[in-house]
Coordinates of C-alpha atoms in Angstrom, one line a residue:
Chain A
X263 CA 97.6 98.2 78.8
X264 CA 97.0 100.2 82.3
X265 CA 97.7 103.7 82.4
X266 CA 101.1 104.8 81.6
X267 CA 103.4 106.8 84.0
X268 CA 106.7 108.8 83.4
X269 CA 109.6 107.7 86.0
X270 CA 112.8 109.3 86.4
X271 CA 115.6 108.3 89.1
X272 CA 118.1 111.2 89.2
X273 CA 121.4 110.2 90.4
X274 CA 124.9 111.3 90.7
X275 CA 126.4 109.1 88.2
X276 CA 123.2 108.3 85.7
X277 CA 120.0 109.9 85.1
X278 CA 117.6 106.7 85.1
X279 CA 113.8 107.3 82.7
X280 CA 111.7 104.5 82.2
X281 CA 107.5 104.4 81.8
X282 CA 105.1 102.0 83.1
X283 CA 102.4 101.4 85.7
X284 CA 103.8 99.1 88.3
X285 CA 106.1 96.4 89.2
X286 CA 106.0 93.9 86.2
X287 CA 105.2 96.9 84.0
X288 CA 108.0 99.2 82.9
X289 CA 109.4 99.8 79.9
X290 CA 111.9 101.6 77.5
X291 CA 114.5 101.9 80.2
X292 CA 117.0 104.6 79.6
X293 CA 120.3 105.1 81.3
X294 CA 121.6 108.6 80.9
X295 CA 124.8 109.5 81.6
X296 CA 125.0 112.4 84.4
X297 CA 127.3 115.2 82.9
X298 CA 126.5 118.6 83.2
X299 CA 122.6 119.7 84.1
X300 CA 122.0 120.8 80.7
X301 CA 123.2 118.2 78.4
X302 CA 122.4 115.3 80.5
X303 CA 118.4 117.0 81.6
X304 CA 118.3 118.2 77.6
X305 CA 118.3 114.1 76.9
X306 CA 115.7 113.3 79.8
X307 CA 113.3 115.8 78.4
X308 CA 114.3 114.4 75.0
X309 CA 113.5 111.1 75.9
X310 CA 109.8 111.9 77.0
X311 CA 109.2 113.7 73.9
X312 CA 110.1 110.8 72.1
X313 CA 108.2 108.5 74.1
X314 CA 104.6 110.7 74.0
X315 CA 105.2 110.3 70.5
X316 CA 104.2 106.7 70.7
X317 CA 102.4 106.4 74.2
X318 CA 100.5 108.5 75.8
X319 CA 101.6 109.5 79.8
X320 CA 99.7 111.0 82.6
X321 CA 102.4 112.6 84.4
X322 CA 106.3 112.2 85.4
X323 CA 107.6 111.5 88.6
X324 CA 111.2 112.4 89.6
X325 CA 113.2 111.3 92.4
X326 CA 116.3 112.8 92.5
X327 CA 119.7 113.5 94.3
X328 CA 119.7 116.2 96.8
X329 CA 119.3 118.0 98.6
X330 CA 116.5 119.7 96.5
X331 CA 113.2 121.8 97.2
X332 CA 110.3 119.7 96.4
X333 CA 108.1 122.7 97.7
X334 CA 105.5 123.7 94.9
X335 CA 105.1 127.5 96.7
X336 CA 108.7 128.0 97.1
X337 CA 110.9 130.2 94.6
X338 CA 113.3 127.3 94.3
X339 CA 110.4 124.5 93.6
X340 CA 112.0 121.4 91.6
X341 CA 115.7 122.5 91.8
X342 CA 119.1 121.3 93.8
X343 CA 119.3 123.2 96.5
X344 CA 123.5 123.5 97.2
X345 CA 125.4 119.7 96.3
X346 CA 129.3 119.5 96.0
X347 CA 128.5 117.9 92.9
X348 CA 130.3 120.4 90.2
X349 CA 128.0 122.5 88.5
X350 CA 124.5 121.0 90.0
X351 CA 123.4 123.6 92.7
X352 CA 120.9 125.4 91.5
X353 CA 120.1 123.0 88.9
X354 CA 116.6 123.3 87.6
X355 CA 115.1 119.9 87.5
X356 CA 111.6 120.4 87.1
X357 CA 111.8 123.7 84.6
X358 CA 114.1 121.6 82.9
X359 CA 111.1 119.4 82.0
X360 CA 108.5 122.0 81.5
X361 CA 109.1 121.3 77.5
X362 CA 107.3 117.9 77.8
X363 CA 104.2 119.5 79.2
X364 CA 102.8 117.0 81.5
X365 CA 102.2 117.4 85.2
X366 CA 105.7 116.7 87.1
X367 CA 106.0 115.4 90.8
X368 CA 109.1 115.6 92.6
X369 CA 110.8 114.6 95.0
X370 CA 114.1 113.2 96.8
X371 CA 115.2 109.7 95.7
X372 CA 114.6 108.1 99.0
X373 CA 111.3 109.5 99.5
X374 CA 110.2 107.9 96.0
X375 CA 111.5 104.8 97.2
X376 CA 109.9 104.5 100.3
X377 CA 106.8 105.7 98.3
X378 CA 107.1 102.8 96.3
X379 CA 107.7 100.4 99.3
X380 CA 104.8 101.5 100.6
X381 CA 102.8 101.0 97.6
X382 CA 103.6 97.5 96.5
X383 CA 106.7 96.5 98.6
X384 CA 108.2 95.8 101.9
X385 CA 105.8 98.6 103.2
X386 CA 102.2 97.5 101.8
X387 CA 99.2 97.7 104.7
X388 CA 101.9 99.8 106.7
X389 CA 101.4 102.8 107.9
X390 CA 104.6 104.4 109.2
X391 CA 108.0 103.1 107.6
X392 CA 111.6 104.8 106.9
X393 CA 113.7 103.9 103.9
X394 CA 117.5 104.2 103.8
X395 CA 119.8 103.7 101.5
X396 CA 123.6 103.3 102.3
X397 CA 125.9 103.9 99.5
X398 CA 127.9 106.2 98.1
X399 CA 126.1 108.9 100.7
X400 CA 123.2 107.6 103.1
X401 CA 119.8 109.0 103.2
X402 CA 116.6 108.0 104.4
X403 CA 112.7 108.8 103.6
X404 CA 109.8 108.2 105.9
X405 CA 106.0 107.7 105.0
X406 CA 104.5 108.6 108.5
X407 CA 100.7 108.3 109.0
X408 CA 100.6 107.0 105.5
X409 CA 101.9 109.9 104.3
X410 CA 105.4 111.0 103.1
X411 CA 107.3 112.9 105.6
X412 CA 108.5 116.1 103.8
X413 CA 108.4 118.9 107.1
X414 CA 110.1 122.3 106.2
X415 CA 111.5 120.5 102.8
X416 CA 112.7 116.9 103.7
X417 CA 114.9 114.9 105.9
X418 CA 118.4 114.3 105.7
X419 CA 118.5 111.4 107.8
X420 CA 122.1 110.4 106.8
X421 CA 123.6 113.2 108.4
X422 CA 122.6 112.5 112.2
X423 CA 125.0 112.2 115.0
X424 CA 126.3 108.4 116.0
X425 CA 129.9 109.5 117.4
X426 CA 132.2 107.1 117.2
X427 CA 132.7 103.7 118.0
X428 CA 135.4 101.7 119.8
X429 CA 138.3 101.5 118.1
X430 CA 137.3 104.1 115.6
X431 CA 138.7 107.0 117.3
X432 CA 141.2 108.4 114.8
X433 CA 139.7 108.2 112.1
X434 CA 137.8 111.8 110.6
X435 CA 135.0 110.6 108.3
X436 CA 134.7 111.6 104.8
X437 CA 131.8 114.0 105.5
X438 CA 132.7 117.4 104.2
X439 CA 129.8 119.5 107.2
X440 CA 130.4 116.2 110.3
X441 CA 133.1 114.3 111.0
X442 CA 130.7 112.1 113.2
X443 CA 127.7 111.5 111.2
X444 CA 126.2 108.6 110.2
X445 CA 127.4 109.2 106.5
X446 CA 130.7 109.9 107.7
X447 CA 131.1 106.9 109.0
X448 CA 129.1 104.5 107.6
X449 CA 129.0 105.0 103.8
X450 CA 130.8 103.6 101.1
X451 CA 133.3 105.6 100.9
X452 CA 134.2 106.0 104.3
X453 CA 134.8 102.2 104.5
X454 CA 137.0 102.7 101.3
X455 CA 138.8 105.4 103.4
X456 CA 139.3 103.4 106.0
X457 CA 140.5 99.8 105.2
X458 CA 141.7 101.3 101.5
X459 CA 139.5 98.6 100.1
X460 CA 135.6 99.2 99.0
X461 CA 133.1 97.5 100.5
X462 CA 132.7 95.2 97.6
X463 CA 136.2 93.8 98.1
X464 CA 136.2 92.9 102.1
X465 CA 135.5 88.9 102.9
X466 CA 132.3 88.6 105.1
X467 CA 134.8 88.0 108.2
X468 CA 136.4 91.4 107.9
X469 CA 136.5 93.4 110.6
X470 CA 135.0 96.4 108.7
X471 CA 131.8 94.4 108.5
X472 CA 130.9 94.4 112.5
X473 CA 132.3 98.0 113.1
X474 CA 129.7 99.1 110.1
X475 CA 126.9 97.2 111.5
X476 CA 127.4 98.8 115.1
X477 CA 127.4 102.2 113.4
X478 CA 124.1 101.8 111.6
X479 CA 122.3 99.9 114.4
X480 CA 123.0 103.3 116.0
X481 CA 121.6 105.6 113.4
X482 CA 119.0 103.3 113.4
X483 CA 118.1 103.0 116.8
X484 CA 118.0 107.0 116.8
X485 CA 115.2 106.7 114.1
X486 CA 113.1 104.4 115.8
X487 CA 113.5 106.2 118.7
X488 CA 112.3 109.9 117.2
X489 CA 109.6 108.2 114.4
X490 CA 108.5 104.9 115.7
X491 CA 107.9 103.2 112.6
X492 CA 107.2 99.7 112.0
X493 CA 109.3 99.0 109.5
X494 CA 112.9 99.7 108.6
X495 CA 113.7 99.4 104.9
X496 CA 117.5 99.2 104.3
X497 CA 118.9 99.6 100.3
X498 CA 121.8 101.1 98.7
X499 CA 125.2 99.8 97.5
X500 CA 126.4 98.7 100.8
X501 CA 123.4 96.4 102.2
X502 CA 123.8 94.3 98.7
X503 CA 126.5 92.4 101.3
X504 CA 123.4 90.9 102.7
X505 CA 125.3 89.1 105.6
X506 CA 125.1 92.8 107.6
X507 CA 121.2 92.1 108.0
X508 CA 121.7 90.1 110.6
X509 CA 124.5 91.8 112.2
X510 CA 122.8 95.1 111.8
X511 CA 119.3 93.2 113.7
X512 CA 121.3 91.8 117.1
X513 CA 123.2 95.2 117.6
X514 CA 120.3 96.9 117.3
X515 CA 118.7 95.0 119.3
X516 CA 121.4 95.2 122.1
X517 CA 120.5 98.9 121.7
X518 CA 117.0 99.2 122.3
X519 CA 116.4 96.2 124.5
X520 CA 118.4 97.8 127.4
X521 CA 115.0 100.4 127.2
X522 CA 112.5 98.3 127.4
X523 CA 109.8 99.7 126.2
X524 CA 107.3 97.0 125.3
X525 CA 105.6 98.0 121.7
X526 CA 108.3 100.0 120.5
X527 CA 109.1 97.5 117.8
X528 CA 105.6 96.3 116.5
X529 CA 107.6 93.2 114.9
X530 CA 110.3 90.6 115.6
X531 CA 113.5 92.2 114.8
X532 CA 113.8 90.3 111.8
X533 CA 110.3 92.2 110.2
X534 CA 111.9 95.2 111.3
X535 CA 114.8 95.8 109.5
X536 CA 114.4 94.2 105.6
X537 CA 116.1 94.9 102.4
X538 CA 113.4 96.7 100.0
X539 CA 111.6 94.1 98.2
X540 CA 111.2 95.8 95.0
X541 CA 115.4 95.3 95.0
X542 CA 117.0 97.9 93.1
X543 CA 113.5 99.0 91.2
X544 CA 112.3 100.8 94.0
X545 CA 113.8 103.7 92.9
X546 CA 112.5 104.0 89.1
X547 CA 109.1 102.2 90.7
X548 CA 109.6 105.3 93.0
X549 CA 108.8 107.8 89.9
X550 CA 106.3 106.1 88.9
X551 CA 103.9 106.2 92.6
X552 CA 105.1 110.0 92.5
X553 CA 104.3 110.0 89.1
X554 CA 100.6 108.4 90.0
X555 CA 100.3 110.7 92.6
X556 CA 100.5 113.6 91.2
X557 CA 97.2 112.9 89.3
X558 CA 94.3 112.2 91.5
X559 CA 92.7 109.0 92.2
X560 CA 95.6 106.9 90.2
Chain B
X274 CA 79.4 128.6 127.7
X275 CA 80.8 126.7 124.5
X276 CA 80.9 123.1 124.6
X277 CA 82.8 121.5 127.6
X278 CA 85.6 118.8 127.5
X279 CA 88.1 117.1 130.4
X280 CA 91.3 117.2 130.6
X281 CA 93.9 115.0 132.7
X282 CA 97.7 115.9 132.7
X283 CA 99.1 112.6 134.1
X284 CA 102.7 112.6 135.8
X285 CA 105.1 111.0 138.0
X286 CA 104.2 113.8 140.9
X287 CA 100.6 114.6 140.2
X288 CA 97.3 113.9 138.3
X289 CA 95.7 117.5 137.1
X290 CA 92.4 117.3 135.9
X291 CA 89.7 120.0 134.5
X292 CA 87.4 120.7 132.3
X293 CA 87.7 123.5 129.8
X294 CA 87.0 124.1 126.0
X295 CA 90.2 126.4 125.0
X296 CA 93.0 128.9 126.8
X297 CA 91.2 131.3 128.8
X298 CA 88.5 128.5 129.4
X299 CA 89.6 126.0 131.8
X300 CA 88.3 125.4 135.0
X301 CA 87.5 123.1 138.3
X302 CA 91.4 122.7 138.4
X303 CA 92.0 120.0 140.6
X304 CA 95.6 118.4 141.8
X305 CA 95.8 115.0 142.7
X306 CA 98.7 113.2 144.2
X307 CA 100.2 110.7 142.4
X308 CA 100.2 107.7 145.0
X309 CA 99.3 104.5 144.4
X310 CA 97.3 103.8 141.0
X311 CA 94.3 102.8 142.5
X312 CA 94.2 105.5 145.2
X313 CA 94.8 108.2 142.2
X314 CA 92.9 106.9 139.7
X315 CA 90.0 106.3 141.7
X316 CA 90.1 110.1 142.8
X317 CA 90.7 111.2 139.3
X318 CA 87.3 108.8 138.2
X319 CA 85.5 110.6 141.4
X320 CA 86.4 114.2 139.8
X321 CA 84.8 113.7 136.7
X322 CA 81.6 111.8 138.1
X323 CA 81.2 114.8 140.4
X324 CA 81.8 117.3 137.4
X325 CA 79.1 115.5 135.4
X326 CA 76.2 116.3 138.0
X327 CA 76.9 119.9 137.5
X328 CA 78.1 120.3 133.6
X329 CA 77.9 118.5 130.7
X330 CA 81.0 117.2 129.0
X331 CA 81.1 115.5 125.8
X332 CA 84.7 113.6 126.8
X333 CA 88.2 113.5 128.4
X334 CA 91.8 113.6 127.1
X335 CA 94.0 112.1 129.0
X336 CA 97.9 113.5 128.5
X337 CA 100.1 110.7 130.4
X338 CA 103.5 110.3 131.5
X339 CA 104.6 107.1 129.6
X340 CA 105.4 104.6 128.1
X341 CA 102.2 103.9 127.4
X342 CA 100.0 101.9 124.6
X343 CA 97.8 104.6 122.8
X344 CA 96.8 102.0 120.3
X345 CA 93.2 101.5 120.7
X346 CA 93.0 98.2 118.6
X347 CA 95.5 96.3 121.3
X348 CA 95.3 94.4 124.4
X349 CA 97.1 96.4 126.1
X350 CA 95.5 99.7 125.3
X351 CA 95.0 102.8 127.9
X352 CA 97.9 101.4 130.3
X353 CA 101.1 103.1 131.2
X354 CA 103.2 99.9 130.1
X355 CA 106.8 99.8 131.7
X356 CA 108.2 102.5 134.4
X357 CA 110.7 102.6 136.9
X358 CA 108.1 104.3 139.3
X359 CA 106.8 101.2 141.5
X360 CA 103.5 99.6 141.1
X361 CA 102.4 102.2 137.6
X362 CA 103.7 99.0 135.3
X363 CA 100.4 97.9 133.6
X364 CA 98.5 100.6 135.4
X365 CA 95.2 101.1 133.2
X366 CA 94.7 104.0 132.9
X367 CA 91.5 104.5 130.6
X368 CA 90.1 101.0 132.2
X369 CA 89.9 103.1 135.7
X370 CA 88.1 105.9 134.3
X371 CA 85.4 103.6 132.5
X372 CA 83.1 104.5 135.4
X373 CA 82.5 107.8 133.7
X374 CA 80.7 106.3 130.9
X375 CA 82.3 109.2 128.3
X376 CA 84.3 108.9 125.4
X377 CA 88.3 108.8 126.2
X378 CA 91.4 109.7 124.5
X379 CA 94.6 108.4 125.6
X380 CA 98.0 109.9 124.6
X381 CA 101.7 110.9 126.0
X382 CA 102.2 113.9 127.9
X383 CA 103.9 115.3 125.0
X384 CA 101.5 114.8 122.0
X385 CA 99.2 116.0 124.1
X386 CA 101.2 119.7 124.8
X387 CA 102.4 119.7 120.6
X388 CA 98.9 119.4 120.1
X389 CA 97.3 121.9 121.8
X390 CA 100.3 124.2 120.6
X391 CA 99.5 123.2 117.6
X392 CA 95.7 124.2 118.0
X393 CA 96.4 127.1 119.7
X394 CA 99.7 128.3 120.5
X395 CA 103.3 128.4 118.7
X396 CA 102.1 126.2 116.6
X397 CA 99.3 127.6 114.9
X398 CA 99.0 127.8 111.4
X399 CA 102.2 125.5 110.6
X400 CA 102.0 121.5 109.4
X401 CA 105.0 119.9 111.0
X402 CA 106.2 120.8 115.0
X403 CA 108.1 119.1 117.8
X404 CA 107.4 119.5 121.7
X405 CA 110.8 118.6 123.5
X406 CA 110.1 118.4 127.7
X407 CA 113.4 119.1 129.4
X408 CA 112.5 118.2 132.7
X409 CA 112.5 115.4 135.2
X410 CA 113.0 113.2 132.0
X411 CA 113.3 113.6 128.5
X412 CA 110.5 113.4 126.0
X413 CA 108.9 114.4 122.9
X414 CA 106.2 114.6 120.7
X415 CA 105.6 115.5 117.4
X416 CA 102.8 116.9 115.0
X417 CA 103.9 115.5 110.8
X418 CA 101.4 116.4 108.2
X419 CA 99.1 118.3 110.7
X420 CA 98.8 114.7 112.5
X421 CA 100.3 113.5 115.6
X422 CA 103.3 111.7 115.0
X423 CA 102.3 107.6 116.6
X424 CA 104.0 105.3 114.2
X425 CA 103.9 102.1 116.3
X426 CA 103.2 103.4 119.3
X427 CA 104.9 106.7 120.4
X428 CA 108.1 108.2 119.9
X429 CA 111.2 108.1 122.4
X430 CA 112.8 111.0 121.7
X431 CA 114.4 111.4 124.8
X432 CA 116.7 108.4 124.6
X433 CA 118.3 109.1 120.9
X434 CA 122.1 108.8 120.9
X435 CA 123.6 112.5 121.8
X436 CA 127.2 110.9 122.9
X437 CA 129.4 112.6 125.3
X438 CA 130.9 116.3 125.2
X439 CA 134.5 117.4 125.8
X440 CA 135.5 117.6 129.6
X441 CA 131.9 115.4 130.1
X442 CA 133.6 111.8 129.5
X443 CA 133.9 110.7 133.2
X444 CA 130.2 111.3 133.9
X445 CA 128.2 108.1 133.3
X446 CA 125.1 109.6 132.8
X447 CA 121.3 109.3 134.6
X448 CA 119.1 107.2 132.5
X449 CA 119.2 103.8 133.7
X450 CA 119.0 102.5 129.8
X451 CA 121.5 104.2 128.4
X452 CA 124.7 106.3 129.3
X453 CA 124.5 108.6 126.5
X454 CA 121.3 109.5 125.5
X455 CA 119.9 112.6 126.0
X456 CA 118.1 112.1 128.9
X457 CA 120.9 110.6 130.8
X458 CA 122.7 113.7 129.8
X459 CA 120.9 116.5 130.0
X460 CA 118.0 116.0 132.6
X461 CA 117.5 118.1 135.6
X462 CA 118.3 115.0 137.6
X463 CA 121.8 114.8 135.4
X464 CA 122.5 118.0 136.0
X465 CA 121.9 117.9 139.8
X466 CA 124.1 114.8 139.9
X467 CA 127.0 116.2 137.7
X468 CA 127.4 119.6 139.4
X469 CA 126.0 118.3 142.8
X470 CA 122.6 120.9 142.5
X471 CA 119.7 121.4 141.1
X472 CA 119.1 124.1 137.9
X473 CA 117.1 126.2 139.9
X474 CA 120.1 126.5 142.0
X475 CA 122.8 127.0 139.3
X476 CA 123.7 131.1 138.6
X477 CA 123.1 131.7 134.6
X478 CA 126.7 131.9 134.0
X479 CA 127.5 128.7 135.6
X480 CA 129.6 126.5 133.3
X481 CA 126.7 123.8 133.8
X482 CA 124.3 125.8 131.4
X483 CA 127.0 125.6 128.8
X484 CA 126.9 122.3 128.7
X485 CA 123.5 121.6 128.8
X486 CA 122.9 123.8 125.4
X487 CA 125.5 121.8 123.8
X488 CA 123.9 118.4 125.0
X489 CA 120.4 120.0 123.8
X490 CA 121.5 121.6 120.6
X491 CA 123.1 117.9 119.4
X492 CA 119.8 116.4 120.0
X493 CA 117.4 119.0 118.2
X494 CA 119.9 118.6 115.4
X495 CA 119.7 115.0 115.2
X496 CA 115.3 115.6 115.2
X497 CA 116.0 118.6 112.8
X498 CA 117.9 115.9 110.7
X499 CA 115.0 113.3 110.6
X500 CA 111.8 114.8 111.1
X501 CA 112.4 118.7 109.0
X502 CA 110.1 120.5 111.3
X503 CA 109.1 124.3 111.0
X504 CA 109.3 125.0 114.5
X505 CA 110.7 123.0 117.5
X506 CA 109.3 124.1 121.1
X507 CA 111.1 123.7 124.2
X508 CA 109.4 122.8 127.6
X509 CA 109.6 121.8 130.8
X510 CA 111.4 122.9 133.9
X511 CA 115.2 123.1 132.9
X512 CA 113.7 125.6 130.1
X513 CA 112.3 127.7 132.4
X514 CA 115.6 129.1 132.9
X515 CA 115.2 131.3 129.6
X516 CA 118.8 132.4 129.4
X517 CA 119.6 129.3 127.7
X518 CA 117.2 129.9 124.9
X519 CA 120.2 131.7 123.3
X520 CA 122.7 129.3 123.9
X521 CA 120.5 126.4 122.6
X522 CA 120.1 128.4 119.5
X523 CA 124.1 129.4 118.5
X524 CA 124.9 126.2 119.1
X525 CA 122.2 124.5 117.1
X526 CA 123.1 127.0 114.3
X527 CA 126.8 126.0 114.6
X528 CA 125.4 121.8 114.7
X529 CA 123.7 122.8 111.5
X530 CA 125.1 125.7 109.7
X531 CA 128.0 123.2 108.1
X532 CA 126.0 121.3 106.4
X533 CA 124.2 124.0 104.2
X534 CA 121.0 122.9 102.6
X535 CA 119.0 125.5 102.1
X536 CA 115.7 125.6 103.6
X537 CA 116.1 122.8 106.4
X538 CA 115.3 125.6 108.6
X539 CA 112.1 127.5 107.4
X540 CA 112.4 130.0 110.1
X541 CA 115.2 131.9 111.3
X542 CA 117.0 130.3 114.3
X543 CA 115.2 132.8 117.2
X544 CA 111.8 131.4 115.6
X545 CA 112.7 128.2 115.0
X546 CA 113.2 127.2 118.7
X547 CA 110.8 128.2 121.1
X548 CA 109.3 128.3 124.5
X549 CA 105.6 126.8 124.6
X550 CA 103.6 130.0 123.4
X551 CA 100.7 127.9 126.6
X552 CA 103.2 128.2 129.1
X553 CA 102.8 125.8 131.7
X554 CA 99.1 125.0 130.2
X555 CA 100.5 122.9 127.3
X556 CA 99.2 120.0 129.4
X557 CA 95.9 120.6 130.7
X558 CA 95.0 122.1 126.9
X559 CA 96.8 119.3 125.7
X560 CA 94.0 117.3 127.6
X561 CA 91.1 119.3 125.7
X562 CA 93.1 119.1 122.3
X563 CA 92.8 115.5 122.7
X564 CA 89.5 115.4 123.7
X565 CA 87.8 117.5 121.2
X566 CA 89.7 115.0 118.4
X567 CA 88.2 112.5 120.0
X568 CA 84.6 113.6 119.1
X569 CA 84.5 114.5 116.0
X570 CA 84.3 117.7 114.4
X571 CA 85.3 119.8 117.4

C-alpha cells in the first residue's frame, strides 16, 4: 500500500474525510453533516483518531469553505475569516484538528482542487490553470507558474464585476456585498431567483441556459485576460448540465476573438474550457495533494 | 563599476536604450524614434554594437510595447505579434538585435517595470505585486510567488470587462476591441475623446477625474479579486496627475469594503495603491531587471 494521506473537503452543507494516496486510492469515506463548528469539527478530528488507530497518515490536507486565512504567520492561520454562514466566522479549522497531531495543510476548496487537477487531472504538464466551481456560490483557484496562487490570502474570483446582460436589467442578484458580480448573477441560486426553478429543473432549451453562459464567458474572459492560463477548469453544481460547455466555449470566444491577440489561448477553445476530470473527486483528491504537500518530497 | 547590463524600453513613440546595473546606475541614455521597424531596430542594434567597443555588457532586457510572444520555445518568439500601429505586426524584435551576439531577454513593457519595482522599488520585499500603465493604452503586469506572472503568454489586463458608469452610457468607448473594457474607458485617449481634451489639460476638479477613479477603482477591484496582491502600483501618464491617487483609493475601498473578508487587503488602502516608487525609470530598470534574470545569478 503507498503512503497514506488525510483529506478533508469542508463544505457548507457536509464536512467530507476520506484517506488515500491518489486517484483509485481512497478510502473510509465519511460524510459529516455541517452543524455547528464544534460538534461537526469534534467528529472530523474524531474520525482521524479512529483512523491512525488502524493506518498510519503522513499528514491532513483541508480544503475548505471560505473565505479563510490559510497564512501559517498570521494570528488567524487555519480559521474562517467572516461567512454569513451562522456561527462559522471565526471558526478554528486547523486548531480544531491539533488533537490528531499530524502536520495539517490548508487551504480554500478551490485551490485544493485545482491542486489536484494539476497533479493528476485536467491540468497535468500544465503550468498555469484556474479552477472554478459554480454552484451554490462561485469561486475559483489558480496554479500559476506551477504554483498555487495564494497573494495577500487568496482569490475570490467569484465576486468580480460582469454587469449585466441584455435583458437582465431588473433583476438585483443574490449577492449580499454586489449586485453585479459574477456570483450574483451566475450561481445557483441566482438562477433559482430568477426563473423560480433551480437549475436542475430547466430543459436544455430554456432561456436561462444562454443568458448563464454569456455571464460566465464574461467572468471568464476577464480571467484569461488578467492570468493567461492555459487552461480553464469549470466544476460545481451548475456545469453538471454539461450542454453549457459548449455554449460557454462560442461566447467566449465571441469575446476574446474581437482582440485578437494571437497566443492568448495556447489551445482550441474546446482544450480551454473542460470540466475537471477527476469529476466530483477533485475536491477530496484536493486534500490529499495538500495533504502530500505539506510533507516534503511526497 | 559593477557588472554592466542593457536595457531597451520599447514603445509606440520611442525606443530608449542604456546600459546600467541598478537606480542611480544607468547611463548612455539614448532616444530613438519609433519609425519604421527596420529603421529603429537597426539604430537600436547600432547602439549596443557601439556600447560594446567601450564597455562590457553581459546582456540586454528588452521591455516592449506588446502583444508580443515572450515564449522562447515558439516560432514566433521575440516579435511584437498583432498592433494596430502599421508595419510593427510580426516585427522581430530580438531577431534584429542578433547582430550583438549577447544574451537577450524579451518581455512586455509592464513585467518589465513590476519587475524592477519588485527588485528595487515599491515592491521590495513583498511576493505578489501588480504594475497597472494608465497611459496611451492600458496594460499590466504582474509579479505571483516572486515570479513574473506569463501563463500562456502575457496577461491583458487592460481589456478586462469594467462596464459603463452612470451618466457614461452614451460614450462608446476607445479601444477598437471592445467598448467597455478598461482601456476603451479610461485611457488618456478616452478621456480626450469624451471631454474633447487631453488630462494634462483637464483642472483637478474637473468632473472628468471623477470618472476616471471610478473606471480605475472597478478594474483594480476586479485584479484585487483574482490575483490577491499586496500592493498594486499605478503608472503611466494619466497618473501623473497625483490628485487622483485619493480618489482611486475611496472608491476602491467603497468596490471592496462590502464584501468583508478579512485580509484581502494586506496593507491599508494608502499603501496598497501606489505610484511607481522608480518614477518614470520603471522601464529602463525594467530593462536591467530583465537582463540580469537572464544571466543567471545576477
Amino acid at each position: 500500500m503507498d503512503a497514506q494521506f488525510g483529506a478533508v473537503e469542508g463544505g457548507g452543507t457536509k464536512f467530507v474525510c476520506a484517506i488515500g494516496s491518489k486517484p483509485g486510492d481512497i478510502r473510509n469515506h465519511v460524510r459529516i453533516a455541517t452543524t455547528t463548528p464544534d460538534e461537526t469539527l469534534g467528529k472530523v478530528a474524531q474520525y482521524f483518531q479512529n483512523i491512525r488507530l488502524q493506518t498510519e497518515i503522513k499528514s491532513i490536507g483541508i480544503g475548505c469553505f471560505g473565505p479563510i486565512d490559510p497564512n501559517k504567520g498570521s494570528s488567524g492561520y487555519g480559521r474562517i475569516t467572516t461567512t454569513p454562514k451562522p456561527g462559522w466566522g471565526g471558526a478554528d479549522i486547523v486548531g480544531s484538528l491539533s488533537t490528531v497531531g499530524l502536520p495539517i495543510a490548508f487551504d480554500t476548496d478551490v485551490n485544493a482542487a485545482v491542486l489536484a487537477e494539476h497533479r493528476w487531472g485536467a491540468g497535468k504538464d500544465l503550468t498555469d490553470l484556474i479552477y472554478v466551481t459554480i454552484g451554490t456560490g462561485i469561486g475559483g483557484g489558480a496554479v500559476v507558474n506551477s504554483e498555487l496562487l495564494h497573494g495577500t490570502s487568496h482569490p475570490e474570483m467569484g465576486h468580480i464585476f460582469v454587469g449585466r446582460e441584455a435583458g437582465d436589467e431588473s433583476f438585483n442578484g443574490v449577492c449580499p456585498y454586489h449586485s453585479d458580480c459574477l456570483e450574483s448573477r451566475a450561481s445557483g441560486p441566482s438562477i433559482q431567483s430568477r426563473w423560480g426553478k433551480p437549475p436542475e429543473d430547466l430543459p436544455d432549451d430554456h432561456p436561462a441556459w444562454s443568458m448563464e453562459s454569456r455571464y460566465i464567458a464574461r467572468g471568464l474572459a476577464n480571467l484569461t485576460l488578467t492570468l493567461s492560463p492555459q487552461r480553464i477548469i469549470l466544476g460545481g453544481g451548475v456545469t453538471i448540465r454539461s450542454h453549457i460547455f459548449p455554449m460557454i466555449r462560442n461566447q467566449l470566444t465571441k469575446e476574446l476573438s474581437g482582440f485578437k491577440q494571437d497566443g492568448l489561448l495556447a489551445n482550441n477553445i474546446d482544450e480551454y474550457v473542460v470540466p475537471p476530470s477527476l469529476g466530483t473527486a477533485s475536491g477530496i483528491l484536493g486534500g490529499i495533494a495538500l495533504a502530500r504537500n505539506e510533507v516534503a518530497n511526497d
